[in-house]
PDB file of C-alpha atoms in Angstrom:
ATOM      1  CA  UNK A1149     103.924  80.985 138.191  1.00  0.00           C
ATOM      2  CA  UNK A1150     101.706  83.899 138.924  1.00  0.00           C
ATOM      3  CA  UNK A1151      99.569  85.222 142.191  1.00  0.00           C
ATOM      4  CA  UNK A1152      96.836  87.215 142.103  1.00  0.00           C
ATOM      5  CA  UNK A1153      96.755  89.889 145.003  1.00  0.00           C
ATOM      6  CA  UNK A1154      92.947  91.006 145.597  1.00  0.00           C
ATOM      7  CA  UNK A1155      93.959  94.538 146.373  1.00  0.00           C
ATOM      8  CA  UNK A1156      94.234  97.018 142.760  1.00  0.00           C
ATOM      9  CA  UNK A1157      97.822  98.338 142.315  1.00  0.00           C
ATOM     10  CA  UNK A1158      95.934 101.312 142.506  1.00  0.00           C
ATOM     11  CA  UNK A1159      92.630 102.882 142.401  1.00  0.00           C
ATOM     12  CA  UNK A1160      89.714 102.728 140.055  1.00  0.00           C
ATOM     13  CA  UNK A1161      86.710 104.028 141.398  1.00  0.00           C
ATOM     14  CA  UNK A1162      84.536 106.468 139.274  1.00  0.00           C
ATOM     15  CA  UNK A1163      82.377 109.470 140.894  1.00  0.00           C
ATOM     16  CA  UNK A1164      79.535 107.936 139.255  1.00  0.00           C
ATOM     17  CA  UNK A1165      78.415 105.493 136.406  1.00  0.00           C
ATOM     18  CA  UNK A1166      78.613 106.639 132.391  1.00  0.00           C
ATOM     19  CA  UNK A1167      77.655 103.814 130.461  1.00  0.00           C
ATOM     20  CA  UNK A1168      78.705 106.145 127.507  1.00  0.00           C
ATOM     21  CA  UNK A1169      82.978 106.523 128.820  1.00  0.00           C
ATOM     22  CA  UNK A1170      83.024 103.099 129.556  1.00  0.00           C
ATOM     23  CA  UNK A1171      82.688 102.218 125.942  1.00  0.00           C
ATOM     24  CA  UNK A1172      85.686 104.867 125.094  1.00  0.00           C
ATOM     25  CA  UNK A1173      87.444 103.649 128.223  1.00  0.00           C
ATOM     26  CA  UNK A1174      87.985 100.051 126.144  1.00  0.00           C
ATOM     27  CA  UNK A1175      89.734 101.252 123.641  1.00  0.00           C
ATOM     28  CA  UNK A1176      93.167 101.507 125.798  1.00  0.00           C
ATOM     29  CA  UNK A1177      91.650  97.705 127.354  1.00  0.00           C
ATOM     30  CA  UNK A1178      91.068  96.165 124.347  1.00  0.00           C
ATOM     31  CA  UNK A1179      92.317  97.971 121.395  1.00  0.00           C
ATOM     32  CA  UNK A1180      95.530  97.990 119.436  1.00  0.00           C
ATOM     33  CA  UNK A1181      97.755  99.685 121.642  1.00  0.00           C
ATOM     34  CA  UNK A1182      95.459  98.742 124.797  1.00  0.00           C
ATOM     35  CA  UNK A1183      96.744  97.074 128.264  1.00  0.00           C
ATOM     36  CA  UNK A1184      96.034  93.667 127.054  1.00  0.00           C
ATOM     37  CA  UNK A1185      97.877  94.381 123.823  1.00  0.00           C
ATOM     38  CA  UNK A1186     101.137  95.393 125.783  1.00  0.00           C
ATOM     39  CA  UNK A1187     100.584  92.641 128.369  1.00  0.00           C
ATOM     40  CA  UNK A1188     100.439  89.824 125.969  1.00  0.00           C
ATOM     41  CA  UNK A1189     103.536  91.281 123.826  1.00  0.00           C
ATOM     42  CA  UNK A1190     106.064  91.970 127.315  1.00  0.00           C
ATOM     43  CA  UNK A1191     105.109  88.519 128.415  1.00  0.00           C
ATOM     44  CA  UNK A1192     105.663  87.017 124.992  1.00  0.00           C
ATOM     45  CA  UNK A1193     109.137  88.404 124.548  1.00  0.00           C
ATOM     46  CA  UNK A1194     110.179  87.419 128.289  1.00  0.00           C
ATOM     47  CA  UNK A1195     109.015  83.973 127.717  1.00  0.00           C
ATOM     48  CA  UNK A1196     111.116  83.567 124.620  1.00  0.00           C
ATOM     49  CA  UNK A1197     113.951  85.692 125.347  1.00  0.00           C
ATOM     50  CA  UNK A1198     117.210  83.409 124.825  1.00  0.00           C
ATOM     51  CA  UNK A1199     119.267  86.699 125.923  1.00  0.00           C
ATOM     52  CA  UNK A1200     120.847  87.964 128.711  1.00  0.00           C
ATOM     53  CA  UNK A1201     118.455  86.942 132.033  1.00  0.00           C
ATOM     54  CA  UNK A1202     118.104  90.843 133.211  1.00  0.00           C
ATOM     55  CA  UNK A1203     116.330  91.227 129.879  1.00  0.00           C
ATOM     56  CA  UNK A1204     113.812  88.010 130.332  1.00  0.00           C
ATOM     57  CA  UNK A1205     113.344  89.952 134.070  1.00  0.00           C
ATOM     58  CA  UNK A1206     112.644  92.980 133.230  1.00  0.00           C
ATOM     59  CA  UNK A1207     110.050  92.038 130.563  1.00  0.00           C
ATOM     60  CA  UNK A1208     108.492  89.950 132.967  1.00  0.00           C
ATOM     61  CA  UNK A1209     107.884  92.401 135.554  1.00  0.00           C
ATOM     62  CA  UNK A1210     106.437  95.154 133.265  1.00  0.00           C
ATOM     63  CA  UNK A1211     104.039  92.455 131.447  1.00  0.00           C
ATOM     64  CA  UNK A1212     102.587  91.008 134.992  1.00  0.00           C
ATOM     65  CA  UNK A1213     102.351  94.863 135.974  1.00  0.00           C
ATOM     66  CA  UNK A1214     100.241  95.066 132.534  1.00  0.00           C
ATOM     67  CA  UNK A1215      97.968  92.648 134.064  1.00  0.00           C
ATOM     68  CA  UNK A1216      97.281  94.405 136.740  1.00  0.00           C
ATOM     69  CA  UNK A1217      96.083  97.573 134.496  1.00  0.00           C
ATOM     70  CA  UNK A1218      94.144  95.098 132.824  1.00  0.00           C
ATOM     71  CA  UNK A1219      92.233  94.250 136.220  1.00  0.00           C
ATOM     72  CA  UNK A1220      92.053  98.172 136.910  1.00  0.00           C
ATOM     73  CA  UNK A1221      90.712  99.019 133.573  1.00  0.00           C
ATOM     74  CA  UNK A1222      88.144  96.110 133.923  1.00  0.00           C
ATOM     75  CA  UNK A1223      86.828  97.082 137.101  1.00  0.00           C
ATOM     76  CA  UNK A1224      86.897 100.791 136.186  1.00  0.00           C
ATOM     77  CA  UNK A1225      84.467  99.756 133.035  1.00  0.00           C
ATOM     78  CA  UNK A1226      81.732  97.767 135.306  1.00  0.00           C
ATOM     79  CA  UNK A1227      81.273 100.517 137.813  1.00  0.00           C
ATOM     80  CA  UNK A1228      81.033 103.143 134.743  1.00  0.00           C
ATOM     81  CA  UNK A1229      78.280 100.381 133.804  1.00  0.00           C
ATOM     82  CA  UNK A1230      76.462  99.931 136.741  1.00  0.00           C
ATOM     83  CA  UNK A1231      72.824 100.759 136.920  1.00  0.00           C
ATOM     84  CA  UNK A1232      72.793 100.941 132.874  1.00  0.00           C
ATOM     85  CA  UNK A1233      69.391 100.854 131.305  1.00  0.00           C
ATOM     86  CA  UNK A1234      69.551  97.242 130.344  1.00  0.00           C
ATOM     87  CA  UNK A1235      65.620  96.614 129.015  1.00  0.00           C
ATOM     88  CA  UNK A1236      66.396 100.199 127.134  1.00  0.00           C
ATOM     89  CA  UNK A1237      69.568  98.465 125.687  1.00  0.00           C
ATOM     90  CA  UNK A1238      68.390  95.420 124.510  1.00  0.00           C
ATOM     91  CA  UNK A1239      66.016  97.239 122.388  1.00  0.00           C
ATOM     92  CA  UNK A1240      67.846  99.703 121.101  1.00  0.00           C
ATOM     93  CA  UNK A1241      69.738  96.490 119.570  1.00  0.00           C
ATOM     94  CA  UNK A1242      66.659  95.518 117.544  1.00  0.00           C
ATOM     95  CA  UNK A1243      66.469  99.521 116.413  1.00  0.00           C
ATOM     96  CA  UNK A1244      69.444 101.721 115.358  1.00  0.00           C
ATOM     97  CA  UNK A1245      67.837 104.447 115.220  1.00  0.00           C
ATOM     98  CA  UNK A1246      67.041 103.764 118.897  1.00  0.00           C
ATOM     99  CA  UNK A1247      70.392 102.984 119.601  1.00  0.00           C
ATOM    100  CA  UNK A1248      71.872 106.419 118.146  1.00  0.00           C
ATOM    101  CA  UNK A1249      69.519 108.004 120.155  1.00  0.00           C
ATOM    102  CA  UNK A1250      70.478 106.884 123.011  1.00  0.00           C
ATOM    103  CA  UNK A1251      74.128 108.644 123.053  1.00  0.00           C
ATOM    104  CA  UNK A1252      76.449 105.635 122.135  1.00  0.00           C
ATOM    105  CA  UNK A1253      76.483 103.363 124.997  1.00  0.00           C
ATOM    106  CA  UNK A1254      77.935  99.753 123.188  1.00  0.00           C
ATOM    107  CA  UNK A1255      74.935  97.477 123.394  1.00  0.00           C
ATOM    108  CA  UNK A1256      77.012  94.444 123.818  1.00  0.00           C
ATOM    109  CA  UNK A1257      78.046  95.754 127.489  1.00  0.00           C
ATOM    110  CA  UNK A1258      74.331  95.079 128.364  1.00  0.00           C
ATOM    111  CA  UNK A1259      73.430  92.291 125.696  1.00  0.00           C
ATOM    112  CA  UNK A1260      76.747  89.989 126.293  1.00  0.00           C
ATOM    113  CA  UNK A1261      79.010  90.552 128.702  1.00  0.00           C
ATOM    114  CA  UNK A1262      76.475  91.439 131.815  1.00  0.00           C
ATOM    115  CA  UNK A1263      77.248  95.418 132.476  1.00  0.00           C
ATOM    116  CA  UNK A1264      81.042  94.271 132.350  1.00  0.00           C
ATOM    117  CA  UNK A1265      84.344  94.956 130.631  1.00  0.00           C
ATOM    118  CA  UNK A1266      85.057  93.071 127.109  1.00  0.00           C
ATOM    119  CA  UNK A1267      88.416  92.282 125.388  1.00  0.00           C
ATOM    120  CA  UNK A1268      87.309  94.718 122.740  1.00  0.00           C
ATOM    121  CA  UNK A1269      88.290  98.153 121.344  1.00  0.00           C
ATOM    122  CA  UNK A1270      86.284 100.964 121.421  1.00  0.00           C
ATOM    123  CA  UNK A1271      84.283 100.371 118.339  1.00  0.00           C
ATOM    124  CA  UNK A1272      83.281  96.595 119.865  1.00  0.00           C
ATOM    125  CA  UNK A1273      85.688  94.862 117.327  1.00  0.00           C
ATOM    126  CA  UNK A1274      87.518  91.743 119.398  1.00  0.00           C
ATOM    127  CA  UNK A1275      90.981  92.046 120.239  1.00  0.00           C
ATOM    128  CA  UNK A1276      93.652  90.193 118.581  1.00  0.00           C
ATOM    129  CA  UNK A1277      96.783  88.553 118.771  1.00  0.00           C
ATOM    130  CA  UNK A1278      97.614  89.965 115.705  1.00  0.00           C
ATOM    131  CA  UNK A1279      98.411  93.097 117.271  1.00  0.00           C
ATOM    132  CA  UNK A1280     101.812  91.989 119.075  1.00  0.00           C
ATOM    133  CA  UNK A1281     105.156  91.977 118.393  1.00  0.00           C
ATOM    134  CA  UNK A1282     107.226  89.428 119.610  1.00  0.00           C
ATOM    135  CA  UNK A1283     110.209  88.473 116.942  1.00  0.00           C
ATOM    136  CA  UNK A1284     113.122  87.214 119.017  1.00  0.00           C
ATOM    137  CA  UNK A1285     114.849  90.396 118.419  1.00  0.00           C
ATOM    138  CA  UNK A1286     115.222  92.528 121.813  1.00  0.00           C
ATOM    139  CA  UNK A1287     116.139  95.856 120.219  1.00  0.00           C
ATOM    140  CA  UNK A1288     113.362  95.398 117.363  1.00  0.00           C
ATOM    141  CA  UNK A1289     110.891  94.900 119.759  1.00  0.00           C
ATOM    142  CA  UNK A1290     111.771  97.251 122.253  1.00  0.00           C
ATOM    143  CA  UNK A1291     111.120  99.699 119.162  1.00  0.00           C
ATOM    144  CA  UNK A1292     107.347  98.273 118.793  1.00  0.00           C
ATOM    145  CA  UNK A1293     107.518  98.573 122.738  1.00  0.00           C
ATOM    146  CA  UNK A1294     108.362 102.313 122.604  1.00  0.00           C
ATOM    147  CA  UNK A1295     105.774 102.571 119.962  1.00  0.00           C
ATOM    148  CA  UNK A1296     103.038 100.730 122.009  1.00  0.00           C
ATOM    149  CA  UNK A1297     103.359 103.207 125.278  1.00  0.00           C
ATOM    150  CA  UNK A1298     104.043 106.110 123.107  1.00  0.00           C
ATOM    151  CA  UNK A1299     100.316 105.778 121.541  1.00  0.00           C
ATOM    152  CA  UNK A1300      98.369 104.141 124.744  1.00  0.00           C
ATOM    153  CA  UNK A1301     100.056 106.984 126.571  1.00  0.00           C
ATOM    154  CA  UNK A1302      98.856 109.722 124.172  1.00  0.00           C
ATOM    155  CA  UNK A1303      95.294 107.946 123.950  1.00  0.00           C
ATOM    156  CA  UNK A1304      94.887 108.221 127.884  1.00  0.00           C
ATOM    157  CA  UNK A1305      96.011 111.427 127.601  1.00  0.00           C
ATOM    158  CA  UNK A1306      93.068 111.951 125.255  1.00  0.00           C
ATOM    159  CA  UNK A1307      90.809 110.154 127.156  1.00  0.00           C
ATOM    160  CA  UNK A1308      92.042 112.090 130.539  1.00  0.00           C
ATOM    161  CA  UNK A1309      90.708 115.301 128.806  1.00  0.00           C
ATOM    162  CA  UNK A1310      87.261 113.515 127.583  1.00  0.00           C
ATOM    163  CA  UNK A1311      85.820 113.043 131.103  1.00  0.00           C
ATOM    164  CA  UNK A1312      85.079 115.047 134.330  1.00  0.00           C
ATOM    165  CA  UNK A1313      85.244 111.837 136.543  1.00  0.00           C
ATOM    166  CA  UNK A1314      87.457 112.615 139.587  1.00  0.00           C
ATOM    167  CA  UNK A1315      87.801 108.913 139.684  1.00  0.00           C
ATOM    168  CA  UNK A1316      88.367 108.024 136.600  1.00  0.00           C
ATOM    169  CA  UNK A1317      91.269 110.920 136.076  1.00  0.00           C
ATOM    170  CA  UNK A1318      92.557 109.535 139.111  1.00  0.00           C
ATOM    171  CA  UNK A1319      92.815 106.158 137.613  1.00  0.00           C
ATOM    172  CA  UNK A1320      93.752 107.745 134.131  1.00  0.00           C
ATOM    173  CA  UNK A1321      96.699 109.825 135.562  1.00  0.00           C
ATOM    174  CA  UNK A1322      98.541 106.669 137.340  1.00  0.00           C
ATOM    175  CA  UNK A1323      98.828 104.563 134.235  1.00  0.00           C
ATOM    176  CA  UNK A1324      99.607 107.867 132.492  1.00  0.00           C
ATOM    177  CA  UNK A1325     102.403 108.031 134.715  1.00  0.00           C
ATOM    178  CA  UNK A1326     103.348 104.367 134.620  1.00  0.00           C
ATOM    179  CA  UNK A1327     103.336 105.376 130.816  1.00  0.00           C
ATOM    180  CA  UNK A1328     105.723 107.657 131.119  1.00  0.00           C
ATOM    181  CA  UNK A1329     108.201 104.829 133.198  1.00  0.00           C
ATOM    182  CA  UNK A1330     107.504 102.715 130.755  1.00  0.00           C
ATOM    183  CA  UNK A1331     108.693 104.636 127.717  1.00  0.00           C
ATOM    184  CA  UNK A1332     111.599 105.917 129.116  1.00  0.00           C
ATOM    185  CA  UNK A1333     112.809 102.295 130.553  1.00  0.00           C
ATOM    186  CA  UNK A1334     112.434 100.977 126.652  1.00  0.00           C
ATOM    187  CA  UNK A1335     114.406 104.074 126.041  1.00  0.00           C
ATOM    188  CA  UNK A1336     116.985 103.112 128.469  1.00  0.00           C
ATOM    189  CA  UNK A1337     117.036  99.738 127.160  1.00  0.00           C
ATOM    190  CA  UNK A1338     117.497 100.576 123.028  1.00  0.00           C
ATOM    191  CA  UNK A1339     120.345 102.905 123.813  1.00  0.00           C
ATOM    192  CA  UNK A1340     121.953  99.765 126.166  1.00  0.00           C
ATOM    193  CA  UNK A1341     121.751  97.318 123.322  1.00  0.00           C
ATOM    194  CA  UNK A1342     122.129  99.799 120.535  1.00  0.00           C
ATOM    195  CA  UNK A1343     125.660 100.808 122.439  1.00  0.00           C
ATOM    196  CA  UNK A1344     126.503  96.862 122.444  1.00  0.00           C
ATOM    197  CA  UNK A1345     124.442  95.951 118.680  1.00  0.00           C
ATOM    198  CA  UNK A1346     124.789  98.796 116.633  1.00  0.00           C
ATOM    199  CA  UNK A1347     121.601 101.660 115.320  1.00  0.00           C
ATOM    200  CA  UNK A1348     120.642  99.550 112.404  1.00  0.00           C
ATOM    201  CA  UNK A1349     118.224  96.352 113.503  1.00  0.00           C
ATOM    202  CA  UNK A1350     119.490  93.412 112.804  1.00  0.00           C
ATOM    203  CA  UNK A1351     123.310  94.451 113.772  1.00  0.00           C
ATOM    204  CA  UNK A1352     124.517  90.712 112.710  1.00  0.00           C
ATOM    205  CA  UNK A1353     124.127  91.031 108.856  1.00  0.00           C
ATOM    206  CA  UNK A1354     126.885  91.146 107.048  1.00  0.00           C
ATOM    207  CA  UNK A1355     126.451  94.743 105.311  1.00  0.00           C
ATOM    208  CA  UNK A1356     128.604  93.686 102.392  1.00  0.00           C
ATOM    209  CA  UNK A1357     125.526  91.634 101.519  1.00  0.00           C
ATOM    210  CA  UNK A1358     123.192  94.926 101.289  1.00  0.00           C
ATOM    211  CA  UNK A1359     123.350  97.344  98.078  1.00  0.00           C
ATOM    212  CA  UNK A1360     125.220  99.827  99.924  1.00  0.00           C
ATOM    213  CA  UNK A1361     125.232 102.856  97.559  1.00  0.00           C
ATOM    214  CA  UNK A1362     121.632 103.467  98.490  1.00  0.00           C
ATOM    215  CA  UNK A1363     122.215 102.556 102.017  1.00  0.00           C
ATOM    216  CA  UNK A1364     121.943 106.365 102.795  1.00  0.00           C
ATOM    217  CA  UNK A1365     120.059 108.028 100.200  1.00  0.00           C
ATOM    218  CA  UNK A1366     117.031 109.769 100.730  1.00  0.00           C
ATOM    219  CA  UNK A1367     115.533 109.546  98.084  1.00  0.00           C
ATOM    220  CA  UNK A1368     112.769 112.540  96.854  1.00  0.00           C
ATOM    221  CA  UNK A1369     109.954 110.305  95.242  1.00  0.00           C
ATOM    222  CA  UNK A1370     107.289 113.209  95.491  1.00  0.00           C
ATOM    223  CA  UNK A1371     107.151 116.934  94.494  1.00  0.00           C
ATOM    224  CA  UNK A1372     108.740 119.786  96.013  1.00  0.00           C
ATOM    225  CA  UNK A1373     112.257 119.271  98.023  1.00  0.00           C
ATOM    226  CA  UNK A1374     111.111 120.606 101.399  1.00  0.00           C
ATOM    227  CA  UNK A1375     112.240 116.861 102.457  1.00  0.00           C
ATOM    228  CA  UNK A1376     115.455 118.084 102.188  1.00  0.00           C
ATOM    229  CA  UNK A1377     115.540 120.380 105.094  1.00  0.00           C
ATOM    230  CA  UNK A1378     115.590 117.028 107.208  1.00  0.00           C
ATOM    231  CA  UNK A1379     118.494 115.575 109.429  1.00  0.00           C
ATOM    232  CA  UNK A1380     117.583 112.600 107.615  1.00  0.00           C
ATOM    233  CA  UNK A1381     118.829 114.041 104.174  1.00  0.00           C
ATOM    234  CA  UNK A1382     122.522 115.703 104.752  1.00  0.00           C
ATOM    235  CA  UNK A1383     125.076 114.818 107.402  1.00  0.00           C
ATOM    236  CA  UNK A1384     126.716 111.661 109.214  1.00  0.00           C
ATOM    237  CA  UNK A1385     124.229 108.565 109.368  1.00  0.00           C
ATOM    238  CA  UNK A1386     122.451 107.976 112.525  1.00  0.00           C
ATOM    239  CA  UNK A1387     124.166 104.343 112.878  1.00  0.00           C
ATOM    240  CA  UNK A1388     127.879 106.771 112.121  1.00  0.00           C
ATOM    241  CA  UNK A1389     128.679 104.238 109.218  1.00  0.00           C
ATOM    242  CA  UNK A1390     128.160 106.420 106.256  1.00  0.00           C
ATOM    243  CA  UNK A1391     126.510 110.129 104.693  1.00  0.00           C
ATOM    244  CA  UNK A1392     123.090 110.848 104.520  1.00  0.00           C
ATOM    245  CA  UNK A1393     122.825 111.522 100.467  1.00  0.00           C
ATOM    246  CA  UNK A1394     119.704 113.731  98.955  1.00  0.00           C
ATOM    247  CA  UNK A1395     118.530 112.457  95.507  1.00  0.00           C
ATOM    248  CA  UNK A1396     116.178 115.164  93.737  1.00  0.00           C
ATOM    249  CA  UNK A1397     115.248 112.841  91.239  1.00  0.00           C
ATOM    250  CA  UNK A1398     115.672 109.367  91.645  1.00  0.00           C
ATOM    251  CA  UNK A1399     116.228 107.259  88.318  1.00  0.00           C
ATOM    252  CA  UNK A1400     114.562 103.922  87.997  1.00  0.00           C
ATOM    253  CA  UNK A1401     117.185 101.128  88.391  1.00  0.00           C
ATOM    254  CA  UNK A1402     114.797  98.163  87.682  1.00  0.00           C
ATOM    255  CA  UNK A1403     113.410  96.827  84.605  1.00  0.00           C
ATOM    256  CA  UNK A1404     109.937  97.519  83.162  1.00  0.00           C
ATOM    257  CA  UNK A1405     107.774  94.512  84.182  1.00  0.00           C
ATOM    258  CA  UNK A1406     106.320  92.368  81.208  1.00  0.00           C
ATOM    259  CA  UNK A1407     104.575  88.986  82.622  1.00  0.00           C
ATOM    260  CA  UNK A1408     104.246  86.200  81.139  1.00  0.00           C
ATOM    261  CA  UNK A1409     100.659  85.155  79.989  1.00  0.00           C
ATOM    262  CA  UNK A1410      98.798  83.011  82.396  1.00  0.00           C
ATOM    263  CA  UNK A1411      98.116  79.472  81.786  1.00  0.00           C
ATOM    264  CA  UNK A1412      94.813  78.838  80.134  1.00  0.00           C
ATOM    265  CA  UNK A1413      93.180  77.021  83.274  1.00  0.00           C
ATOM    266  CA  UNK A1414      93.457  80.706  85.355  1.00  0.00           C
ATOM    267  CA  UNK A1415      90.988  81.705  82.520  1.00  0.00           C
ATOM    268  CA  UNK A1416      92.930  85.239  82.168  1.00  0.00           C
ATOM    269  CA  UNK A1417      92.910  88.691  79.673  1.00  0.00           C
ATOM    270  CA  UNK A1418      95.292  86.896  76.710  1.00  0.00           C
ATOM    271  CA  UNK A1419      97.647  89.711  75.473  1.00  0.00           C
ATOM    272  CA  UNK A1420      96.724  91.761  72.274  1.00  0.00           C
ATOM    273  CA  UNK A1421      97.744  89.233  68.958  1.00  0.00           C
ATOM    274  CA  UNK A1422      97.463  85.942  71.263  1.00  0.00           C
ATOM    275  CA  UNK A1423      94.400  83.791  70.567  1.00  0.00           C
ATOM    276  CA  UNK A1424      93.290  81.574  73.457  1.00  0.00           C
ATOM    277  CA  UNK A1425      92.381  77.954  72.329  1.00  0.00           C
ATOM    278  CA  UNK A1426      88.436  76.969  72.244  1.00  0.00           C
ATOM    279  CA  UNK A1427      86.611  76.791  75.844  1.00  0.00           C
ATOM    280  CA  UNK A1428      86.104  73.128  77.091  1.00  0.00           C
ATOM    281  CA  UNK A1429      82.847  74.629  78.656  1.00  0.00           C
TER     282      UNK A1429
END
């Protein structure tokens, strides 16, 4: 069950309206590593989570607090909007050239959603469920979750240094900082289960089952050997179970592919000597 307070968890009041940042400002609403992105995902994984209960918690909490940047983000966007040129917009849909012109405001803030927020990316393209990770395995998707607040950290650190807007850097530097909770908490919680699961995701396969004399190889597939200079190329394994291994030149180990010819209804390129039988068309 969920309850909506009216208040913001915090701020999100802009010095004054820029139709122009509010369409950058959706890109960390509605884009791939956006609020809603990470909302949907925490709240996934806590809803499914069959392990321990402090784990179902604590991706609970984070993914309702990711609604609330949702809600701060989406009011931040309409007041950026406010008093937009909304006749001047819904021409400039009917003329690019117009539209170009006029300094890259995203028509559809005007033309469909009423001078508000969308559940769009910066570029107007809908968000996606696609984008979410949710597999059922906590320290695989803690990964994807480090990965998510690692990028929508560093793009509102971008954004941060794209507008003047007292307000919005207000806004900006809270969720930068609940950015920075948030990856070290997903930190906190790989190097808990990695202690418990083992490095290597997922820790209950039997390894005798995986080719193991390339299990640590790196293997140089490109020229040059700078590659080598890596931690990833010499040395114990990350996971402690073997030694990193650096291959120069890798030998093939697999056989060169010959397919079989098609069958005649796939209407296919019939290898040199073969002749195909007479078209029923």
């Amino acid at each position: 069950m969920f309850y909506h307070v009216k208040e913001l968890q915090y701020n999100a009041k802009p010095e004054k309206p820029d139709a122009v940042y509010a369409r950058k400002l959706q890109e960390i609403l509605g884009g791939q590593f956006g609020e809603i992105s990470v909302m949907i995902q925490y709240l996934f994984q806590g809803w499914n989570c069959r392990a321990d209960q402090k784990y179902r918690d604590m991706l609970l909490d984070i993914g309702t607090e990711e609604i609330a940047h949702v809600e701060m983000l989406s009011t931040m966007i309409a007041q950026l909007l406010d008093n937009a040129p909304v006749k001047e917009q819904e021409e400039a849909a009917q003329d690019p050239i117009i539209r170009a012109a006029m300094g890259g405001m995203n028509v559809q803030h005007a033309i469909v959603s009423g001078l508000g927020a969308k559940p769009d990316d910066s570029m107007g393209y809908p968000w996606t469920a696609r984008y979410t990770v949710a597999s059922g395995n906590l320290l695989a998707d803690f990964r994807a979750n480090l990965n998510a607040e690692s990028q929508g950290r560093l793009q509102a650190v971008r954004l941060y240094e794209m507008t003047e807007d007292r307000g919005v850097r207000d806004m900006l530097s809270f969720l930068i900082a609940r950015d920075t909770m948030h990856q070290n908490q997903w930190l906190a919680a790989i190097s808990e289960l990695e202690a418990r699961d083992g490095k290597v995701v997922p820790g209950t396969f039997n390894r005798q089952q995986e080719k193991q004399e390339v299990s640590y190889s790196f293997m140089n597939c490109s020229k040059g050997t700078d590659s080598a200079e890596g931690r990833w190329a010499k040395g114990p394994s990350m996971d402690g179970q073997g030694q990193f291994e650096y291959i120069e030149n890798p030998e093939p180990m697999g056989q060169i592919p010959i397919l079989a010819p098609g069958p005649i209804y796939i209407h296919g390129t019939m290898p040199s000597g073969q002749t195909p039988p007479p078209s029923q068309f």
